[in-house]
CSV table of C-alpha atoms in Angstrom, one decimal:
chain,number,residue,atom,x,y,z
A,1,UNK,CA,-80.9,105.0,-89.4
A,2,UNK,CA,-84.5,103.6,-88.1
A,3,UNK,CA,-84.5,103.4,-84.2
A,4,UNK,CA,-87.5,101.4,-84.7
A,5,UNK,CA,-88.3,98.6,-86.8
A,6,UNK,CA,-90.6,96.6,-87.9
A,7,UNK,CA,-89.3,94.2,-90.4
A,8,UNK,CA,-92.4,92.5,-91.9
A,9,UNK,CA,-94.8,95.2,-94.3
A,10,UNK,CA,-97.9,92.4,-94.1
A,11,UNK,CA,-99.3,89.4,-92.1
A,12,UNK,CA,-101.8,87.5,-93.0
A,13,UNK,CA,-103.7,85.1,-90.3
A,14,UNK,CA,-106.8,82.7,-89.9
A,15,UNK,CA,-109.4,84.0,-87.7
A,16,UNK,CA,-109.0,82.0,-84.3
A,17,UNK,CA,-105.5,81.7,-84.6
A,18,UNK,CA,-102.8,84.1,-82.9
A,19,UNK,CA,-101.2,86.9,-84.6
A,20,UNK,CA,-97.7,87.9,-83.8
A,21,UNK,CA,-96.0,91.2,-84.7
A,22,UNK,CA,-92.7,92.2,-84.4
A,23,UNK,CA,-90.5,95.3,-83.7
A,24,UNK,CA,-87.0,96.0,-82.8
A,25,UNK,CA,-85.0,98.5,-81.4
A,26,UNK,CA,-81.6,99.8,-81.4
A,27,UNK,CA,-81.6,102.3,-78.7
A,28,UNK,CA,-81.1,100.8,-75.5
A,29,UNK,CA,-82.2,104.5,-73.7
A,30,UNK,CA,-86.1,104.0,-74.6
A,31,UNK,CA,-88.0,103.0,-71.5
A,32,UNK,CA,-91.4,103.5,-72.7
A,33,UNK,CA,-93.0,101.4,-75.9
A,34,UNK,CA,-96.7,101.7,-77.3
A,35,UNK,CA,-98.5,99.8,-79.9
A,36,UNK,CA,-101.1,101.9,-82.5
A,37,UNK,CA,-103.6,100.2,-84.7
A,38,UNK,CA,-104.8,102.1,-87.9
A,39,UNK,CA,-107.3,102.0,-90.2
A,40,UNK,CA,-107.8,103.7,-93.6
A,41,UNK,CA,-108.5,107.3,-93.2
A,42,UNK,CA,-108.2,107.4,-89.8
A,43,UNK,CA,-105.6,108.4,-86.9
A,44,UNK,CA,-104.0,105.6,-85.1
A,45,UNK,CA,-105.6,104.2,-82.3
A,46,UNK,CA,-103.9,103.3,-78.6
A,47,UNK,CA,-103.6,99.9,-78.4
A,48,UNK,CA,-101.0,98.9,-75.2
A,49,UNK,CA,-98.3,99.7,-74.0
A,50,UNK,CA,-95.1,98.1,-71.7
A,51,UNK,CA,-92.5,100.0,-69.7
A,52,UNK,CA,-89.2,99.0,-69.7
A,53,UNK,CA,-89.4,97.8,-66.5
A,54,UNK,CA,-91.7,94.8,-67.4
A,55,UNK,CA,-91.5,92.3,-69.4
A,56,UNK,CA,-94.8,91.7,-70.5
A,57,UNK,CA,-98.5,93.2,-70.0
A,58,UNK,CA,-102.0,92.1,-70.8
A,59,UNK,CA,-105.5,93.5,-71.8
A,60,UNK,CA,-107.6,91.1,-73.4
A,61,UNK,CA,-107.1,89.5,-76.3
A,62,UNK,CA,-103.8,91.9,-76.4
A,63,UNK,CA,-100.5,90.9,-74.9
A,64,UNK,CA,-97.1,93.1,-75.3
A,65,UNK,CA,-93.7,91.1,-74.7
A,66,UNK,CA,-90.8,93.0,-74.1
A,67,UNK,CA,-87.1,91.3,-74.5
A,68,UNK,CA,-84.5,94.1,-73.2
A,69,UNK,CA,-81.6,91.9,-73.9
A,70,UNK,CA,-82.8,91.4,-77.3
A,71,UNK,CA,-84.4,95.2,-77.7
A,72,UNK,CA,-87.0,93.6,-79.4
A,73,UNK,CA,-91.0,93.1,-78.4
A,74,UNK,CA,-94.0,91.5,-79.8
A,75,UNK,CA,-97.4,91.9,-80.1
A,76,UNK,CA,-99.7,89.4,-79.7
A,77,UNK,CA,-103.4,88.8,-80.4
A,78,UNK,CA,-105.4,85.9,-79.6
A,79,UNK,CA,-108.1,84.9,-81.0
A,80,UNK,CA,-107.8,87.0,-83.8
A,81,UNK,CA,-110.8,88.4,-85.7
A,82,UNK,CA,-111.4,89.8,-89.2
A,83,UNK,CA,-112.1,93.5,-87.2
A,84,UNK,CA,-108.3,93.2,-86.4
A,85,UNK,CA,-107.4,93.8,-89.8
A,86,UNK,CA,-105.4,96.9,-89.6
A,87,UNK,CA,-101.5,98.4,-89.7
A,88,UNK,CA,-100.0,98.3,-86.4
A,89,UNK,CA,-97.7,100.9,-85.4
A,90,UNK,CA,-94.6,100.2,-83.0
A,91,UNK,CA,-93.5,102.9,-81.1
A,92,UNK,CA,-91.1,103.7,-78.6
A,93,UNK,CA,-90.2,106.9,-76.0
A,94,UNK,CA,-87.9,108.1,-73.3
A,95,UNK,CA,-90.7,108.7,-70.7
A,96,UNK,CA,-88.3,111.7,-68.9
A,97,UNK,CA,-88.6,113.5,-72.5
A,98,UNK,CA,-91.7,115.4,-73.8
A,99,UNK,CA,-93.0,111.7,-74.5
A,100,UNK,CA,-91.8,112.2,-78.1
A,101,UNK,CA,-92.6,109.1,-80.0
A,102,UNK,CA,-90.0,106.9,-82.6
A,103,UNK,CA,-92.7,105.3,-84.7
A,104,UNK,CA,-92.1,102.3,-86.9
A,105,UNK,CA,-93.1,101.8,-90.6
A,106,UNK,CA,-95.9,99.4,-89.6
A,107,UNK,CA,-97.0,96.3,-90.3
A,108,UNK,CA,-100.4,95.0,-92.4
A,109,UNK,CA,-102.5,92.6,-90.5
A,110,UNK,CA,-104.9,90.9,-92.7
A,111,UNK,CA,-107.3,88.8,-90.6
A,112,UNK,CA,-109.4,86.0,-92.8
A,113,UNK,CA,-112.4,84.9,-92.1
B,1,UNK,CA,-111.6,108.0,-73.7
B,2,UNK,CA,-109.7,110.8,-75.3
B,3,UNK,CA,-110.5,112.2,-78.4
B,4,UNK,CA,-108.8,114.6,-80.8
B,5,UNK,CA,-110.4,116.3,-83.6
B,6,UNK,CA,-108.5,117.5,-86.8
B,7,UNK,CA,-109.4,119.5,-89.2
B,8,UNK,CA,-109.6,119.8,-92.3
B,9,UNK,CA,-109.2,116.1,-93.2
B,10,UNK,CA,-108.2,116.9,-96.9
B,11,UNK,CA,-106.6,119.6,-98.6
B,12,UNK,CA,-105.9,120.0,-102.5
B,13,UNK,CA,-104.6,123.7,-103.2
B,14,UNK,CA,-102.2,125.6,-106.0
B,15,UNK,CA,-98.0,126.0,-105.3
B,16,UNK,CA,-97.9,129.1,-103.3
B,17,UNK,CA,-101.0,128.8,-101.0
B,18,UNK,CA,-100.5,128.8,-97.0
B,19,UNK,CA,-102.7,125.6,-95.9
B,20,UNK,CA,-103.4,125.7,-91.9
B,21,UNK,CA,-104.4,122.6,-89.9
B,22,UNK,CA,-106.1,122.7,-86.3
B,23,UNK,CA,-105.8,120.3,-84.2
B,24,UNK,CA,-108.0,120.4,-80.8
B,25,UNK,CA,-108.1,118.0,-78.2
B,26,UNK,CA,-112.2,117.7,-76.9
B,27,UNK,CA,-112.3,116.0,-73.9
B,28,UNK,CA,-109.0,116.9,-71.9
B,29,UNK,CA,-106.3,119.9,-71.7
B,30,UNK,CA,-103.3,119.4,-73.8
B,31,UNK,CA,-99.8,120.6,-72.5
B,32,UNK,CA,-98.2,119.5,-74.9
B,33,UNK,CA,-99.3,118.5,-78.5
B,34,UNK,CA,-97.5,116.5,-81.4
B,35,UNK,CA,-97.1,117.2,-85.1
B,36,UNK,CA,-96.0,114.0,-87.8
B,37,UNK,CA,-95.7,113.5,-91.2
B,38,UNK,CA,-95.8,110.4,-93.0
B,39,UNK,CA,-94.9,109.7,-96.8
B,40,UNK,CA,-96.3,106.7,-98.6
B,41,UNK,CA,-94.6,103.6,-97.2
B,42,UNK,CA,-93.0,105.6,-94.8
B,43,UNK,CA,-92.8,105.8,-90.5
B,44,UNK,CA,-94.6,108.3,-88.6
B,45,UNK,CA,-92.0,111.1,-88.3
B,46,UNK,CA,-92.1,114.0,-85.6
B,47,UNK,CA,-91.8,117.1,-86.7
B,48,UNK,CA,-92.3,119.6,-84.1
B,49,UNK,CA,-93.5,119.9,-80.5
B,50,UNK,CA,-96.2,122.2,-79.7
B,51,UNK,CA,-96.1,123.8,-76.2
B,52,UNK,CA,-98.8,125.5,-74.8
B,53,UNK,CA,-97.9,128.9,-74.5
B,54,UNK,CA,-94.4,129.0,-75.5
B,55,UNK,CA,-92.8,128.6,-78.7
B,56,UNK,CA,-92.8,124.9,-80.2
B,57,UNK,CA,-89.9,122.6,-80.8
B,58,UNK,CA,-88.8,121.6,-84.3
B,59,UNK,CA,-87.2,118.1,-85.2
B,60,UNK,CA,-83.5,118.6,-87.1
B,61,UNK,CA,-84.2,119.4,-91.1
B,62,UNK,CA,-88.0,120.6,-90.1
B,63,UNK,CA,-88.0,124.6,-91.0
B,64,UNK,CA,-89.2,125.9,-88.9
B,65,UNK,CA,-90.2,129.2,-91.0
B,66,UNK,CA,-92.0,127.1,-93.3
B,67,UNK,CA,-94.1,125.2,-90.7
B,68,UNK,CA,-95.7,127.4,-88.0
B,69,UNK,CA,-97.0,126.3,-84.9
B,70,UNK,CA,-99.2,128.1,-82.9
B,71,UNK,CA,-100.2,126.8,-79.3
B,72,UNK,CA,-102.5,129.3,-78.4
B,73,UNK,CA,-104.8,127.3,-75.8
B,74,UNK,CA,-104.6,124.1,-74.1
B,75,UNK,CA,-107.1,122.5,-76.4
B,76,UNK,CA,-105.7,123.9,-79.8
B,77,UNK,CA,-102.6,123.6,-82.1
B,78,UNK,CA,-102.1,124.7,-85.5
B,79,UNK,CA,-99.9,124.1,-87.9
B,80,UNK,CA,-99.5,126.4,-91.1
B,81,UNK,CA,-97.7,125.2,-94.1
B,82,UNK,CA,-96.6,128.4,-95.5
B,83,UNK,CA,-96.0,128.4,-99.3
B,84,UNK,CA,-96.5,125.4,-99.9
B,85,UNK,CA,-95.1,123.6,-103.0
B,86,UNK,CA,-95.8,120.2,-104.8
B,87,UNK,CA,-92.9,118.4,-102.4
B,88,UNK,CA,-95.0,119.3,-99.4
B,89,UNK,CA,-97.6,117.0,-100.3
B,90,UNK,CA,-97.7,114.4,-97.5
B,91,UNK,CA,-100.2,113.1,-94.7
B,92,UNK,CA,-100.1,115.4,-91.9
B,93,UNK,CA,-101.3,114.4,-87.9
B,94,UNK,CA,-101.2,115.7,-84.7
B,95,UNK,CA,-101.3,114.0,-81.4
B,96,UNK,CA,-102.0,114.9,-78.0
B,97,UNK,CA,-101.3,114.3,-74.4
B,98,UNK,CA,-103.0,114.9,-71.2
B,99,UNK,CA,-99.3,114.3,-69.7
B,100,UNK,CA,-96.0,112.9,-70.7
B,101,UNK,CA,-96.5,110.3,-69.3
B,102,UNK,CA,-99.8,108.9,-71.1
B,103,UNK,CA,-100.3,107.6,-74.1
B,104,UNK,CA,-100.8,110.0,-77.2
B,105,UNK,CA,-104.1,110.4,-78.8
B,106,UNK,CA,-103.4,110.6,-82.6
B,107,UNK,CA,-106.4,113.0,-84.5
B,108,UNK,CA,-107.4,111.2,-87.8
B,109,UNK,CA,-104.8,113.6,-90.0
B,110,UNK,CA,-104.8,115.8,-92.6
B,111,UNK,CA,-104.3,114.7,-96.5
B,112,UNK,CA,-102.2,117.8,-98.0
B,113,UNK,CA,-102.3,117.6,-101.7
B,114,UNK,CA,-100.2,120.7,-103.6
B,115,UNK,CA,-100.6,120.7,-106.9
């Protein structure tokens, strides 16, 4: 059974507008979650991340929510641009472990000019 | 920022052939160092942790004779897919971390093709 999930394969958004992505979790014992972009024929890049001790955290355009009650957090982008175009990764980790990550399947972000 | 170089990027080879894959991180020492697969349409899934200097740890259902891992320096990991058959095929990628408590620095992975 999938620890982490990201429910929605694709997105499609306007340039300008925000994009929201989505993951949920089902283990309450992660305290440590990361967000990866990817592009074709490439390794995934960091993005952000959030500790479970926050709720949300910030870097430009870039903004990570984080609902405990719900297990479930969000990515946000705002503006988006057509260089955003990429599948973002959900991850999540016990920080007192190796830092072994639970990845999601990922989700398509298709930013249109 | 931190950057890790895998190589070889692509791989087509016959049933039977060992394939290794190095991973090195350039710009920082790697304790410890991660090794996923993915299948089309499929999650990131860990397969073993490498630890520098000591033997690595394999995920349940990974064999463990069948994908080495060698952790010979705290810049390099390699992974050897030791007769390696058609259901083998898959994308292969290493991470790495200065500390546990970073983020991991994914190379750009390794396309494993057995024919």
């Amino acid at each position: 059974d999938q620890q982490v999930k990201q429910n929605s394969p694709s997105l499609s958004v306007q340039e300008g507008r925000i994009s929201i992505l989505n993951c949920d979790y089902t283990n309450s014992m992660f305290d440590y979650f990361l967000w990866y972009k990817k592009y074709p024929a490439e390794g995934p890049t960091f993005l952000i991340s959030i500790s479970s001790i926050k709720d949300k955290n910030e870097d430009g355009r870039f903004t990570v929510f984080l609902n405990k009650s719900a297990k479930h957090l969000s990515l946000h982008i705002v503006p988006s641009q057509p260089g955003d175009s990429a599948v973002y990764f959900c991850a999540a980790s016990f920080r007192g472990s190796q830092g072994n990550l639970i990845f999601g399947k990922g989700t398509k972000l298709s930013v249109k000019p | 920022g931190a950057v890790v170089s895998q190589h070889p990027s692509r791989v087509i080879c016959k049933s039977g052939t060992s394939v290794k894959i190095e991973c090195r991180s350039l710009d920082f020492q790697a304790t410890t160092m991660f090794w996923y697969r993915q299948f089309p349409k499929q999650s990131l899934m860990l397969m073993a942790t490498s630890n520098e200097g000591s033997k690595a740890t394999y995920e349940q259902g990974v064999e463990k004779d069948k994908f080495l891992i060698n952790h010979a320096s705290l810049t390099l990991s390699t992974l050897t897919v030791t007769s390696a058959h058609p259901e083998d095929s898959s994308f292969y990628i290493c991470s790495a971390t200065p500390d546990r408590y970073q983020p991991q620095h994914f190379g750009d992975g390794t396309r494993l093709s057995i024919l």
